[in-house]
PDB file of C-alpha atoms in Angstrom:
ATOM      1  CA  UNK B 141     122.270  87.285 120.708  1.00  0.00           C
ATOM      2  CA  UNK B 142     123.862  90.299 122.609  1.00  0.00           C
ATOM      3  CA  UNK B 143     122.257  94.066 122.250  1.00  0.00           C
ATOM      4  CA  UNK B 144     125.153  96.412 124.226  1.00  0.00           C
ATOM      5  CA  UNK B 145     123.270  98.592 126.990  1.00  0.00           C
ATOM      6  CA  UNK B 146     124.619 100.184 130.527  1.00  0.00           C
ATOM      7  CA  UNK B 147     122.031 100.519 133.074  1.00  0.00           C
ATOM      8  CA  UNK B 148     122.736 101.448 136.588  1.00  0.00           C
ATOM      9  CA  UNK B 149     120.886 100.703 140.001  1.00  0.00           C
ATOM     10  CA  UNK B 150     120.234  97.505 142.222  1.00  0.00           C
ATOM     11  CA  UNK B 151     122.352  94.453 140.258  1.00  0.00           C
ATOM     12  CA  UNK B 152     119.470  91.730 140.382  1.00  0.00           C
ATOM     13  CA  UNK B 153     116.957  94.632 138.861  1.00  0.00           C
ATOM     14  CA  UNK B 154     119.314  95.974 136.303  1.00  0.00           C
ATOM     15  CA  UNK B 155     119.976  92.451 135.220  1.00  0.00           C
ATOM     16  CA  UNK B 156     116.379  91.605 135.273  1.00  0.00           C
ATOM     17  CA  UNK B 157     115.386  94.549 133.048  1.00  0.00           C
ATOM     18  CA  UNK B 158     117.925  93.761 130.600  1.00  0.00           C
ATOM     19  CA  UNK B 159     117.003  90.465 129.814  1.00  0.00           C
ATOM     20  CA  UNK B 160     113.420  91.518 129.203  1.00  0.00           C
ATOM     21  CA  UNK B 161     114.441  94.347 126.617  1.00  0.00           C
ATOM     22  CA  UNK B 162     117.097  92.004 124.928  1.00  0.00           C
ATOM     23  CA  UNK B 163     114.101  89.590 124.517  1.00  0.00           C
ATOM     24  CA  UNK B 164     111.718  91.840 123.129  1.00  0.00           C
ATOM     25  CA  UNK B 165     114.195  92.966 120.932  1.00  0.00           C
ATOM     26  CA  UNK B 166     115.031  89.245 119.173  1.00  0.00           C
ATOM     27  CA  UNK B 167     111.428  88.964 118.946  1.00  0.00           C
ATOM     28  CA  UNK B 168     110.709  92.054 116.853  1.00  0.00           C
ATOM     29  CA  UNK B 169     113.496  91.035 114.386  1.00  0.00           C
ATOM     30  CA  UNK B 170     112.428  87.635 114.286  1.00  0.00           C
ATOM     31  CA  UNK B 171     108.910  88.632 113.532  1.00  0.00           C
ATOM     32  CA  UNK B 172     110.193  91.296 110.634  1.00  0.00           C
ATOM     33  CA  UNK B 173     112.567  88.475 108.941  1.00  0.00           C
ATOM     34  CA  UNK B 174     109.145  86.295 109.090  1.00  0.00           C
ATOM     35  CA  UNK B 175     106.840  88.689 107.242  1.00  0.00           C
ATOM     36  CA  UNK B 176     109.201  89.018 104.491  1.00  0.00           C
ATOM     37  CA  UNK B 177     107.763  88.719 101.219  1.00  0.00           C
ATOM     38  CA  UNK B 178     104.051  88.815 102.467  1.00  0.00           C
ATOM     39  CA  UNK B 179     101.097  90.587 101.497  1.00  0.00           C
ATOM     40  CA  UNK B 180     100.721  93.132 104.045  1.00  0.00           C
ATOM     41  CA  UNK B 181      97.544  92.748 106.007  1.00  0.00           C
ATOM     42  CA  UNK B 182      96.270  94.676 108.596  1.00  0.00           C
ATOM     43  CA  UNK B 183      95.311  93.435 111.780  1.00  0.00           C
ATOM     44  CA  UNK B 184      92.129  92.066 112.087  1.00  0.00           C
ATOM     45  CA  UNK B 185      92.121  91.370 108.535  1.00  0.00           C
ATOM     46  CA  UNK B 186      91.228  87.721 106.840  1.00  0.00           C
ATOM     47  CA  UNK B 187      94.194  85.947 105.317  1.00  0.00           C
ATOM     48  CA  UNK B 188      94.732  86.311 101.702  1.00  0.00           C
ATOM     49  CA  UNK B 189      94.942  83.900  98.894  1.00  0.00           C
ATOM     50  CA  UNK B 190      98.623  82.313  98.371  1.00  0.00           C
ATOM     51  CA  UNK B 191      98.893  83.832  94.999  1.00  0.00           C
ATOM     52  CA  UNK B 192      98.560  87.347  95.992  1.00  0.00           C
ATOM     53  CA  UNK B 193     101.508  89.770  95.741  1.00  0.00           C
ATOM     54  CA  UNK B 194     102.630  92.382  97.822  1.00  0.00           C
ATOM     55  CA  UNK B 195     100.200  95.387  97.827  1.00  0.00           C
ATOM     56  CA  UNK B 196     100.188  98.723  99.438  1.00  0.00           C
ATOM     57  CA  UNK B 197      96.292  99.688  98.616  1.00  0.00           C
ATOM     58  CA  UNK B 198      93.551  98.409  99.211  1.00  0.00           C
ATOM     59  CA  UNK B 199      92.820  97.620  95.374  1.00  0.00           C
ATOM     60  CA  UNK B 200      95.774  96.574  93.073  1.00  0.00           C
ATOM     61  CA  UNK B 201      95.690  94.515  90.203  1.00  0.00           C
ATOM     62  CA  UNK B 202      98.892  92.629  88.310  1.00  0.00           C
ATOM     63  CA  UNK B 203      98.772  91.049  84.859  1.00  0.00           C
ATOM     64  CA  UNK B 204      99.666  87.455  84.768  1.00  0.00           C
ATOM     65  CA  UNK B 205     102.856  86.552  82.615  1.00  0.00           C
ATOM     66  CA  UNK B 206     101.563  84.130  80.005  1.00  0.00           C
ATOM     67  CA  UNK B 207     104.244  82.035  80.984  1.00  0.00           C
ATOM     68  CA  UNK B 208     103.165  81.244  84.811  1.00  0.00           C
ATOM     69  CA  UNK B 209     101.066  78.574  86.137  1.00  0.00           C
ATOM     70  CA  UNK B 210      98.020  80.745  87.244  1.00  0.00           C
ATOM     71  CA  UNK B 211      97.710  81.872  83.530  1.00  0.00           C
ATOM     72  CA  UNK B 212      97.195  78.735  82.425  1.00  0.00           C
ATOM     73  CA  UNK B 213      94.755  77.536  84.940  1.00  0.00           C
ATOM     74  CA  UNK B 214      92.508  80.761  84.017  1.00  0.00           C
ATOM     75  CA  UNK B 215      92.970  80.356  80.661  1.00  0.00           C
ATOM     76  CA  UNK B 216      92.818  76.627  80.095  1.00  0.00           C
ATOM     77  CA  UNK B 217      89.050  77.574  82.190  1.00  0.00           C
ATOM     78  CA  UNK B 218      88.007  80.115  79.562  1.00  0.00           C
ATOM     79  CA  UNK B 219      89.118  78.161  76.457  1.00  0.00           C
ATOM     80  CA  UNK B 220      86.568  75.280  76.857  1.00  0.00           C
ATOM     81  CA  UNK B 221      83.932  76.836  75.057  1.00  0.00           C
ATOM     82  CA  UNK B 222      85.757  79.782  73.890  1.00  0.00           C
ATOM     83  CA  UNK B 223      88.623  77.988  71.520  1.00  0.00           C
ATOM     84  CA  UNK B 224      88.535  80.350  68.670  1.00  0.00           C
ATOM     85  CA  UNK B 225      89.385  83.726  70.377  1.00  0.00           C
ATOM     86  CA  UNK B 226      92.964  85.070  71.066  1.00  0.00           C
ATOM     87  CA  UNK B 227      93.423  85.966  75.191  1.00  0.00           C
ATOM     88  CA  UNK B 228      95.307  89.224  75.201  1.00  0.00           C
ATOM     89  CA  UNK B 229      95.476  89.895  79.279  1.00  0.00           C
ATOM     90  CA  UNK B 230      94.329  88.146  82.598  1.00  0.00           C
ATOM     91  CA  UNK B 231      94.759  90.332  85.275  1.00  0.00           C
ATOM     92  CA  UNK B 232      94.776  89.481  89.161  1.00  0.00           C
ATOM     93  CA  UNK B 233      92.111  91.501  90.845  1.00  0.00           C
ATOM     94  CA  UNK B 234      93.760  92.102  94.652  1.00  0.00           C
ATOM     95  CA  UNK B 235      90.967  93.646  96.250  1.00  0.00           C
ATOM     96  CA  UNK B 236      91.302  93.595 100.250  1.00  0.00           C
ATOM     97  CA  UNK B 237      88.106  95.009 101.042  1.00  0.00           C
ATOM     98  CA  UNK B 238      86.190  92.769  99.104  1.00  0.00           C
ATOM     99  CA  UNK B 239      87.895  89.613 100.024  1.00  0.00           C
ATOM    100  CA  UNK B 240      87.575  90.359 103.321  1.00  0.00           C
ATOM    101  CA  UNK B 241      83.773  90.659 103.116  1.00  0.00           C
ATOM    102  CA  UNK B 242      83.833  87.780 100.962  1.00  0.00           C
ATOM    103  CA  UNK B 243      85.852  85.512 103.451  1.00  0.00           C
ATOM    104  CA  UNK B 244      83.478  86.215 106.130  1.00  0.00           C
ATOM    105  CA  UNK B 245      80.336  85.813 104.105  1.00  0.00           C
ATOM    106  CA  UNK B 246      81.904  81.930 103.501  1.00  0.00           C
ATOM    107  CA  UNK B 247      82.610  81.446 106.854  1.00  0.00           C
ATOM    108  CA  UNK B 248      78.770  81.741 107.521  1.00  0.00           C
ATOM    109  CA  UNK B 249      77.536  79.926 105.252  1.00  0.00           C
ATOM    110  CA  UNK B 250      79.893  76.992 106.353  1.00  0.00           C
ATOM    111  CA  UNK B 251      78.789  77.531 109.583  1.00  0.00           C
ATOM    112  CA  UNK B 252      74.730  77.251 108.325  1.00  0.00           C
ATOM    113  CA  UNK B 253      75.241  74.458 105.971  1.00  0.00           C
ATOM    114  CA  UNK B 254      77.550  72.313 107.837  1.00  0.00           C
ATOM    115  CA  UNK B 255      80.453  73.205 105.917  1.00  0.00           C
ATOM    116  CA  UNK B 256      78.346  73.259 102.594  1.00  0.00           C
ATOM    117  CA  UNK B 257      80.128  76.242 101.196  1.00  0.00           C
ATOM    118  CA  UNK B 258      80.267  74.900  97.339  1.00  0.00           C
ATOM    119  CA  UNK B 259      82.598  77.656  96.078  1.00  0.00           C
ATOM    120  CA  UNK B 260      83.055  77.483  92.070  1.00  0.00           C
ATOM    121  CA  UNK B 261      84.573  79.591  89.508  1.00  0.00           C
ATOM    122  CA  UNK B 262      82.547  80.898  87.570  1.00  0.00           C
ATOM    123  CA  UNK B 263      82.468  83.706  84.627  1.00  0.00           C
ATOM    124  CA  UNK B 264      80.746  86.940  84.311  1.00  0.00           C
ATOM    125  CA  UNK B 265      79.804  89.548  81.554  1.00  0.00           C
ATOM    126  CA  UNK B 266      79.192  93.284  82.539  1.00  0.00           C
ATOM    127  CA  UNK B 267      77.715  94.442  79.516  1.00  0.00           C
ATOM    128  CA  UNK B 268      78.563  98.167  78.763  1.00  0.00           C
ATOM    129  CA  UNK B 269      79.207  98.614  82.498  1.00  0.00           C
ATOM    130  CA  UNK B 270      83.118  99.129  82.927  1.00  0.00           C
ATOM    131  CA  UNK B 271      84.904  95.476  85.078  1.00  0.00           C
ATOM    132  CA  UNK B 272      86.695  98.689  86.477  1.00  0.00           C
ATOM    133  CA  UNK B 273      83.629  99.772  88.519  1.00  0.00           C
ATOM    134  CA  UNK B 274      83.535  97.012  90.254  1.00  0.00           C
ATOM    135  CA  UNK B 275      86.745  95.936  91.256  1.00  0.00           C
ATOM    136  CA  UNK B 276      87.418  99.264  92.182  1.00  0.00           C
ATOM    137  CA  UNK B 277      84.327  99.471  94.408  1.00  0.00           C
ATOM    138  CA  UNK B 278      83.484  98.921  97.951  1.00  0.00           C
ATOM    139  CA  UNK B 279      80.379  96.609  96.507  1.00  0.00           C
ATOM    140  CA  UNK B 280      81.961  94.573  93.788  1.00  0.00           C
ATOM    141  CA  UNK B 281      79.151  92.583  91.947  1.00  0.00           C
ATOM    142  CA  UNK B 282      75.763  94.606  92.488  1.00  0.00           C
ATOM    143  CA  UNK B 283      72.717  93.249  91.602  1.00  0.00           C
ATOM    144  CA  UNK B 284      70.994  96.704  92.175  1.00  0.00           C
ATOM    145  CA  UNK B 285      72.576  97.548  88.878  1.00  0.00           C
ATOM    146  CA  UNK B 286      71.293  94.367  86.886  1.00  0.00           C
ATOM    147  CA  UNK B 287      68.820  94.241  84.739  1.00  0.00           C
ATOM    148  CA  UNK B 288      65.620  92.147  85.097  1.00  0.00           C
ATOM    149  CA  UNK B 289      66.981  88.217  84.469  1.00  0.00           C
ATOM    150  CA  UNK B 290      65.078  84.891  83.559  1.00  0.00           C
ATOM    151  CA  UNK B 291      65.770  84.415  87.303  1.00  0.00           C
ATOM    152  CA  UNK B 292      64.825  88.149  88.585  1.00  0.00           C
ATOM    153  CA  UNK B 293      66.841  90.321  90.337  1.00  0.00           C
ATOM    154  CA  UNK B 294      69.960  88.972  90.867  1.00  0.00           C
ATOM    155  CA  UNK B 295      73.801  88.747  89.934  1.00  0.00           C
ATOM    156  CA  UNK B 296      74.307  86.185  87.085  1.00  0.00           C
ATOM    157  CA  UNK B 297      77.215  83.889  86.733  1.00  0.00           C
ATOM    158  CA  UNK B 298      78.026  81.228  84.002  1.00  0.00           C
ATOM    159  CA  UNK B 299      79.964  77.825  84.376  1.00  0.00           C
ATOM    160  CA  UNK B 300      80.715  78.368  80.373  1.00  0.00           C
ATOM    161  CA  UNK B 301      82.774  81.382  79.782  1.00  0.00           C
ATOM    162  CA  UNK B 302      80.863  81.573  76.043  1.00  0.00           C
ATOM    163  CA  UNK B 303      77.882  82.233  77.702  1.00  0.00           C
ATOM    164  CA  UNK B 304      79.064  84.983  79.738  1.00  0.00           C
ATOM    165  CA  UNK B 305      80.656  86.400  76.521  1.00  0.00           C
ATOM    166  CA  UNK B 306      77.391  87.373  75.308  1.00  0.00           C
ATOM    167  CA  UNK B 307      77.435  89.586  77.657  1.00  0.00           C
ATOM    168  CA  UNK B 308      81.059  90.517  77.592  1.00  0.00           C
ATOM    169  CA  UNK B 309      82.412  94.405  78.207  1.00  0.00           C
ATOM    170  CA  UNK B 310      83.903  95.638  74.871  1.00  0.00           C
ATOM    171  CA  UNK B 311      86.547  98.471  74.340  1.00  0.00           C
ATOM    172  CA  UNK B 312      87.119  99.823  71.404  1.00  0.00           C
ATOM    173  CA  UNK B 313      91.053 100.060  70.726  1.00  0.00           C
ATOM    174  CA  UNK B 314      92.753 103.445  69.416  1.00  0.00           C
ATOM    175  CA  UNK B 315      95.115 101.575  67.175  1.00  0.00           C
ATOM    176  CA  UNK B 316      93.356  99.788  64.334  1.00  0.00           C
ATOM    177  CA  UNK B 317      89.766 100.464  65.988  1.00  0.00           C
ATOM    178  CA  UNK B 318      89.590  96.522  67.283  1.00  0.00           C
ATOM    179  CA  UNK B 319      87.082  95.693  70.046  1.00  0.00           C
ATOM    180  CA  UNK B 320      88.683  94.110  72.970  1.00  0.00           C
ATOM    181  CA  UNK B 321      86.202  92.471  75.038  1.00  0.00           C
ATOM    182  CA  UNK B 322      86.576  91.638  78.548  1.00  0.00           C
ATOM    183  CA  UNK B 323      84.692  89.519  81.523  1.00  0.00           C
ATOM    184  CA  UNK B 324      85.508  87.984  84.693  1.00  0.00           C
ATOM    185  CA  UNK B 325      86.336  84.506  86.338  1.00  0.00           C
ATOM    186  CA  UNK B 326      84.728  85.014  89.836  1.00  0.00           C
ATOM    187  CA  UNK B 327      84.813  83.056  92.783  1.00  0.00           C
ATOM    188  CA  UNK B 328      81.350  82.664  93.585  1.00  0.00           C
ATOM    189  CA  UNK B 329      79.757  80.685  96.945  1.00  0.00           C
ATOM    190  CA  UNK B 330      77.021  78.591  95.755  1.00  0.00           C
ATOM    191  CA  UNK B 331      76.372  76.686  99.210  1.00  0.00           C
ATOM    192  CA  UNK B 332      73.070  74.775  98.895  1.00  0.00           C
ATOM    193  CA  UNK B 333      71.613  75.670  95.580  1.00  0.00           C
ATOM    194  CA  UNK B 334      67.904  75.614  94.279  1.00  0.00           C
ATOM    195  CA  UNK B 335      67.897  74.173  90.771  1.00  0.00           C
ATOM    196  CA  UNK B 336      64.538  75.565  89.016  1.00  0.00           C
ATOM    197  CA  UNK B 337      62.918  76.705  85.872  1.00  0.00           C
ATOM    198  CA  UNK B 338      63.156  80.497  84.925  1.00  0.00           C
ATOM    199  CA  UNK B 339      60.894  82.721  87.546  1.00  0.00           C
ATOM    200  CA  UNK B 340      61.388  86.608  87.007  1.00  0.00           C
ATOM    201  CA  UNK B 341      59.185  87.354  90.198  1.00  0.00           C
ATOM    202  CA  UNK B 342      62.297  85.927  92.177  1.00  0.00           C
ATOM    203  CA  UNK B 343      64.286  88.218  94.195  1.00  0.00           C
ATOM    204  CA  UNK B 344      65.909  85.735  96.800  1.00  0.00           C
ATOM    205  CA  UNK B 345      66.252  81.845  96.839  1.00  0.00           C
ATOM    206  CA  UNK B 346      63.301  80.032  97.730  1.00  0.00           C
ATOM    207  CA  UNK B 347      62.821  78.828 101.557  1.00  0.00           C
ATOM    208  CA  UNK B 348      63.936  75.552 102.506  1.00  0.00           C
ATOM    209  CA  UNK B 349      61.579  73.615 104.564  1.00  0.00           C
ATOM    210  CA  UNK B 350      62.056  72.185 107.749  1.00  0.00           C
ATOM    211  CA  UNK B 351      64.087  75.340 108.611  1.00  0.00           C
ATOM    212  CA  UNK B 352      68.335  74.951 109.422  1.00  0.00           C
ATOM    213  CA  UNK B 353      69.958  71.710 109.719  1.00  0.00           C
ATOM    214  CA  UNK B 354      73.228  72.689 110.900  1.00  0.00           C
ATOM    215  CA  UNK B 355      74.410  71.540 114.213  1.00  0.00           C
ATOM    216  CA  UNK B 356      75.623  75.178 114.444  1.00  0.00           C
ATOM    217  CA  UNK B 357      72.681  77.748 113.493  1.00  0.00           C
ATOM    218  CA  UNK B 358      69.816  76.571 114.316  1.00  0.00           C
ATOM    219  CA  UNK B 359      67.204  78.897 112.495  1.00  0.00           C
ATOM    220  CA  UNK B 360      63.070  78.238 111.775  1.00  0.00           C
ATOM    221  CA  UNK B 361      63.303  80.182 108.578  1.00  0.00           C
ATOM    222  CA  UNK B 362      66.565  80.191 106.385  1.00  0.00           C
ATOM    223  CA  UNK B 363      66.187  80.245 102.343  1.00  0.00           C
ATOM    224  CA  UNK B 364      68.494  78.349  99.763  1.00  0.00           C
ATOM    225  CA  UNK B 365      71.941  80.259  99.358  1.00  0.00           C
ATOM    226  CA  UNK B 366      71.685  80.299  95.257  1.00  0.00           C
ATOM    227  CA  UNK B 367      69.360  79.456  92.840  1.00  0.00           C
ATOM    228  CA  UNK B 368      70.825  77.660  89.482  1.00  0.00           C
ATOM    229  CA  UNK B 369      69.508  77.008  85.436  1.00  0.00           C
ATOM    230  CA  UNK B 370      70.222  76.129  82.539  1.00  0.00           C
ATOM    231  CA  UNK B 371      70.308  78.542  79.810  1.00  0.00           C
ATOM    232  CA  UNK B 372      72.047  79.626  75.925  1.00  0.00           C
ATOM    233  CA  UNK B 373      73.885  76.268  76.451  1.00  0.00           C
ATOM    234  CA  UNK B 374      75.346  76.359  79.708  1.00  0.00           C
ATOM    235  CA  UNK B 375      74.416  76.123  83.766  1.00  0.00           C
ATOM    236  CA  UNK B 376      74.097  79.642  85.113  1.00  0.00           C
ATOM    237  CA  UNK B 377      74.260  80.056  88.742  1.00  0.00           C
ATOM    238  CA  UNK B 378      72.233  83.153  90.387  1.00  0.00           C
ATOM    239  CA  UNK B 379      73.663  84.507  93.492  1.00  0.00           C
ATOM    240  CA  UNK B 380      71.195  87.426  95.674  1.00  0.00           C
ATOM    241  CA  UNK B 381      73.713  89.020  98.189  1.00  0.00           C
ATOM    242  CA  UNK B 382      76.585  90.663  96.861  1.00  0.00           C
ATOM    243  CA  UNK B 383      78.935  89.368  99.278  1.00  0.00           C
ATOM    244  CA  UNK B 384      78.540  86.282  97.558  1.00  0.00           C
ATOM    245  CA  UNK B 385      81.112  86.638  94.742  1.00  0.00           C
ATOM    246  CA  UNK B 386      84.537  88.137  94.561  1.00  0.00           C
ATOM    247  CA  UNK B 387      85.817  89.035  90.953  1.00  0.00           C
ATOM    248  CA  UNK B 388      88.985  87.527  90.835  1.00  0.00           C
ATOM    249  CA  UNK B 389      90.359  87.668  87.312  1.00  0.00           C
ATOM    250  CA  UNK B 390      89.642  89.977  84.677  1.00  0.00           C
ATOM    251  CA  UNK B 391      90.281  87.972  81.306  1.00  0.00           C
ATOM    252  CA  UNK B 392      90.534  89.808  77.739  1.00  0.00           C
ATOM    253  CA  UNK B 393      90.300  88.760  74.544  1.00  0.00           C
ATOM    254  CA  UNK B 394      89.956  89.589  70.809  1.00  0.00           C
TER     255      UNK B 394
END
């Protein structure tokens, strides 16, 4: 690619400067082309999921098309234990702030456990808390607002949508007064999870005997990454750190 220009001075210096300027211009053009169609991520930010769309704001939501593969995957997980309801809408949550915190936490668990991240997709109901307050916030799922549960104060997530449906957020439609319910499908870092019977006194997962066994992190006192147990027909997982879950999708149904 040739860029026309006129420069005066010593011939060898002019030629060198012209070559350097042309190289910089070509690099800028190639960089702009390679970035076309991708989500803009500011310097220092982590990579976003491949299904995310372009966004200009820190938090944006996108309605999935019912004909898309993404809709099929999400709805299939939901319908395993909720076959008699109708999904009316699925929103993909793109909160860059929360996603960065989540990915950083994932990296730390990966180092502590020598790769044992155990990321799961689990359901969560918000009861009377509007879902928008969760996915539009800087904390996301916030256990400080959780009521005292069977495994203490934590963020609760379920394998089965039918469990989370008991805690679904319900909104009344202005047309006909029918109730539309909403629950999240979240990405959750369960890591090295401790299975136990209900214990309302828990404030964090139990301490592990022997300390860290990681080749990267040597700590004499470490805790399990989450707690899990079984109740009301579903395996449930509790996290005691807000950064260990990300509200990936919001499912509306009637």
